[in-house]
Tab-separated table of C-alpha atoms in Angstrom:
chain	number	residue	atom	x	y	z
A	1	UNK	CA	77.537	80.232	124.476
A	2	UNK	CA	76.251	78.228	121.132
A	3	UNK	CA	73.838	80.897	120.510
A	4	UNK	CA	77.306	83.160	120.634
A	5	UNK	CA	79.348	80.928	118.086
A	6	UNK	CA	76.479	81.072	115.622
A	7	UNK	CA	76.105	84.165	115.557
A	8	UNK	CA	80.926	84.540	115.006
A	9	UNK	CA	80.261	82.090	112.261
A	10	UNK	CA	77.158	83.321	111.045
A	11	UNK	CA	78.739	87.017	110.907
A	12	UNK	CA	81.871	85.999	109.428
A	13	UNK	CA	81.873	83.571	107.144
A	14	UNK	CA	77.601	83.185	106.163
A	15	UNK	CA	76.660	86.254	106.055
A	16	UNK	CA	79.657	88.583	105.460
A	17	UNK	CA	78.404	92.060	104.937
A	18	UNK	CA	80.583	92.915	101.429
A	19	UNK	CA	80.856	89.181	99.762
A	20	UNK	CA	77.477	88.336	100.724
A	21	UNK	CA	75.102	91.261	101.083
A	22	UNK	CA	77.315	93.207	99.258
A	23	UNK	CA	77.116	95.843	102.033
A	24	UNK	CA	79.995	97.946	102.213
A	25	UNK	CA	80.756	97.502	98.345
A	26	UNK	CA	82.879	101.229	98.119
A	27	UNK	CA	85.586	101.195	100.840
A	28	UNK	CA	85.464	97.325	99.890
A	29	UNK	CA	86.908	98.447	95.989
A	30	UNK	CA	88.680	102.091	96.360
A	31	UNK	CA	90.832	100.627	99.209
A	32	UNK	CA	91.578	97.617	99.056
A	33	UNK	CA	94.140	97.811	95.991
A	34	UNK	CA	97.614	97.414	98.407
A	35	UNK	CA	96.932	94.952	102.125
A	36	UNK	CA	98.795	97.321	104.400
A	37	UNK	CA	95.807	99.961	102.821
A	38	UNK	CA	93.147	97.247	103.270
A	39	UNK	CA	93.281	96.012	106.930
A	40	UNK	CA	94.111	99.720	108.417
A	41	UNK	CA	90.640	100.056	107.440
A	42	UNK	CA	89.214	96.727	108.127
A	43	UNK	CA	90.591	97.806	111.921
A	44	UNK	CA	88.734	101.025	111.674
A	45	UNK	CA	85.692	100.354	110.486
A	46	UNK	CA	86.268	97.072	113.158
A	47	UNK	CA	86.667	99.773	115.388
A	48	UNK	CA	82.932	101.399	114.459
A	49	UNK	CA	81.229	98.667	114.316
A	50	UNK	CA	81.839	97.240	117.708
A	51	UNK	CA	81.401	100.608	119.530
A	52	UNK	CA	78.274	101.417	117.007
A	53	UNK	CA	77.047	98.564	117.421
A	54	UNK	CA	76.371	98.775	121.398
A	55	UNK	CA	75.942	101.949	121.417
A	56	UNK	CA	73.207	102.079	118.922
A	57	UNK	CA	71.779	99.189	120.778
A	58	UNK	CA	71.042	101.414	123.717
A	59	UNK	CA	70.866	104.033	122.147
A	60	UNK	CA	67.491	102.328	120.246
A	61	UNK	CA	66.500	100.308	123.411
A	62	UNK	CA	67.449	103.018	127.033
A	63	UNK	CA	66.023	106.129	125.429
A	64	UNK	CA	64.197	105.652	121.494
A	65	UNK	CA	61.556	102.774	122.767
A	66	UNK	CA	61.244	104.454	126.160
A	67	UNK	CA	60.191	107.455	124.478
A	68	UNK	CA	58.187	106.335	122.208
A	69	UNK	CA	59.685	107.118	119.230
A	70	UNK	CA	61.401	104.850	117.440
A	71	UNK	CA	60.887	104.998	114.435
A	72	UNK	CA	63.722	108.115	114.585
A	73	UNK	CA	66.274	105.424	115.200
A	74	UNK	CA	67.814	105.789	111.271
A	75	UNK	CA	69.108	109.506	112.018
A	76	UNK	CA	69.930	109.094	115.496
A	77	UNK	CA	72.262	105.392	113.648
A	78	UNK	CA	73.891	107.989	112.156
A	79	UNK	CA	74.454	110.788	114.700
A	80	UNK	CA	76.389	107.310	116.260
A	81	UNK	CA	78.250	106.325	113.673
A	82	UNK	CA	79.058	110.110	112.168
A	83	UNK	CA	80.453	110.338	116.302
A	84	UNK	CA	82.531	107.962	116.309
A	85	UNK	CA	83.726	108.540	112.433
A	86	UNK	CA	84.728	112.265	113.110
A	87	UNK	CA	86.571	110.090	116.646
A	88	UNK	CA	88.449	107.664	115.016
A	89	UNK	CA	89.739	110.231	111.537
A	90	UNK	CA	91.240	112.121	114.283
A	91	UNK	CA	92.347	109.227	116.171
A	92	UNK	CA	94.504	107.902	112.740
A	93	UNK	CA	95.835	111.288	112.092
A	94	UNK	CA	97.794	111.760	114.552
A	95	UNK	CA	98.749	108.112	115.456
A	96	UNK	CA	100.165	107.754	111.719
A	97	UNK	CA	99.939	110.243	109.258
A	98	UNK	CA	100.437	107.792	106.496
A	99	UNK	CA	97.474	105.959	106.889
A	100	UNK	CA	94.881	108.051	107.093
A	101	UNK	CA	96.684	109.702	104.239
A	102	UNK	CA	96.170	106.271	101.946
A	103	UNK	CA	92.617	105.747	102.773
A	104	UNK	CA	92.455	109.896	101.555
A	105	UNK	CA	88.686	110.042	101.561
A	106	UNK	CA	87.227	106.642	102.415
A	107	UNK	CA	88.093	106.671	106.189
A	108	UNK	CA	85.243	110.288	106.673
A	109	UNK	CA	83.055	107.856	103.974
A	110	UNK	CA	82.966	104.457	106.989
A	111	UNK	CA	80.049	107.974	107.979
A	112	UNK	CA	77.283	106.528	105.201
A	113	UNK	CA	79.106	103.209	104.389
A	114	UNK	CA	75.710	101.011	104.909
A	115	UNK	CA	77.592	98.220	106.258
A	116	UNK	CA	77.903	99.787	109.660
A	117	UNK	CA	73.781	101.084	108.975
A	118	UNK	CA	73.549	97.554	107.951
A	119	UNK	CA	74.917	96.153	110.734
A	120	UNK	CA	73.664	98.061	113.971
A	121	UNK	CA	69.685	98.109	111.957
A	122	UNK	CA	70.146	93.790	111.502
A	123	UNK	CA	71.101	93.516	115.545
A	124	UNK	CA	67.296	95.182	116.176
A	125	UNK	CA	65.586	93.773	113.456
A	126	UNK	CA	67.673	89.952	114.901
A	127	UNK	CA	65.494	91.597	118.537
A	128	UNK	CA	69.681	91.374	119.236
A	129	UNK	CA	70.938	91.966	123.815
A	130	UNK	CA	74.087	94.089	124.277
A	131	UNK	CA	75.978	91.303	124.896
A	132	UNK	CA	75.042	89.531	121.533
A	133	UNK	CA	74.897	92.945	119.314
A	134	UNK	CA	78.422	94.302	120.486
A	135	UNK	CA	79.548	90.786	119.120
A	136	UNK	CA	77.766	90.866	115.988
A	137	UNK	CA	79.232	93.884	114.904
A	138	UNK	CA	82.586	93.136	116.295
A	139	UNK	CA	82.854	90.218	113.842
A	140	UNK	CA	80.718	90.986	110.813
A	141	UNK	CA	82.864	93.971	111.516
A	142	UNK	CA	86.274	91.415	110.928
A	143	UNK	CA	84.543	89.752	108.263
A	144	UNK	CA	84.296	92.675	106.766
A	145	UNK	CA	88.052	93.376	107.460
A	146	UNK	CA	88.664	89.124	105.867
A	147	UNK	CA	87.086	90.291	103.170
A	148	UNK	CA	88.874	93.800	101.993
A	149	UNK	CA	92.407	91.864	103.688
A	150	UNK	CA	91.544	89.077	101.118
A	151	UNK	CA	90.432	91.033	97.559
A	152	UNK	CA	93.681	92.995	98.064
A	153	UNK	CA	95.238	90.436	97.959
A	154	UNK	CA	94.340	89.529	94.985
A	155	UNK	CA	94.410	92.327	94.007
A	156	UNK	CA	98.279	92.962	94.511
A	157	UNK	CA	98.817	89.517	93.001
A	158	UNK	CA	96.635	90.847	89.783
A	159	UNK	CA	99.075	93.858	89.801
A	160	UNK	CA	101.768	91.944	89.006
A	161	UNK	CA	100.236	89.694	85.967
A	162	UNK	CA	99.789	89.546	82.464
A	163	UNK	CA	95.874	90.409	81.439
A	164	UNK	CA	94.661	90.468	78.324
A	165	UNK	CA	93.496	94.824	77.779
A	166	UNK	CA	90.141	94.468	77.969
A	167	UNK	CA	89.994	93.396	81.879
A	168	UNK	CA	93.067	95.698	83.415
A	169	UNK	CA	92.542	97.732	86.291
A	170	UNK	CA	88.094	97.758	87.403
A	171	UNK	CA	86.716	95.472	85.464
A	172	UNK	CA	89.343	92.798	85.925
A	173	UNK	CA	89.015	93.365	89.869
A	174	UNK	CA	85.349	93.445	89.969
A	175	UNK	CA	85.501	90.299	87.801
A	176	UNK	CA	87.628	88.524	90.908
A	177	UNK	CA	85.443	90.275	93.813
A	178	UNK	CA	82.735	87.759	91.777
A	179	UNK	CA	84.523	85.170	91.847
A	180	UNK	CA	85.285	86.224	95.564
A	181	UNK	CA	81.302	85.775	96.342
A	182	UNK	CA	80.467	82.983	94.291
A	183	UNK	CA	83.035	81.055	96.739
A	184	UNK	CA	81.511	83.351	99.945
A	185	UNK	CA	78.295	81.973	99.126
A	186	UNK	CA	79.262	77.572	99.541
A	187	UNK	CA	79.192	78.965	103.377
A	188	UNK	CA	75.640	79.741	102.988
A	189	UNK	CA	74.132	76.197	104.488
A	190	UNK	CA	76.863	75.660	107.157
A	191	UNK	CA	74.849	77.570	109.794
């Protein structure tokens, strides 16, 4: 149990994929203009990362290792992730067309989101068992959701304030993201 707690705290705060490892920056910057779309993207990424962690563990340990073809893990992981993203995209399109259109091109880009592939590779490199892989994937995604939602809140608040013309738009967003990353670096000594 203490090992799972360490994995959870580490995944959400200490090794936050987007604010400490700097993975998944494309959806972080692209979908974080409104809290609603940020939460929707975070939930989609959470589902994909959690399920992908389980499936990539099984593919790696139950198929690739016994066949002695571990070097194919990147291709296998990408196929698993792409399949899951297609499923999520179809479900969101049917259940919430408004969210589907708000996420736009960023929804299919979860396939190439390096945070999703990163968690699968990290689970393999850390030699996590199935439960630890799923817990790490789920809470890494919740850390991503936390980061993107906080950033969306900051961006919404900034949109209603006067800003120097040189900083309007993307420059202030990057500056805000950098300050958030510095804040999350304060968790580095926790675990």
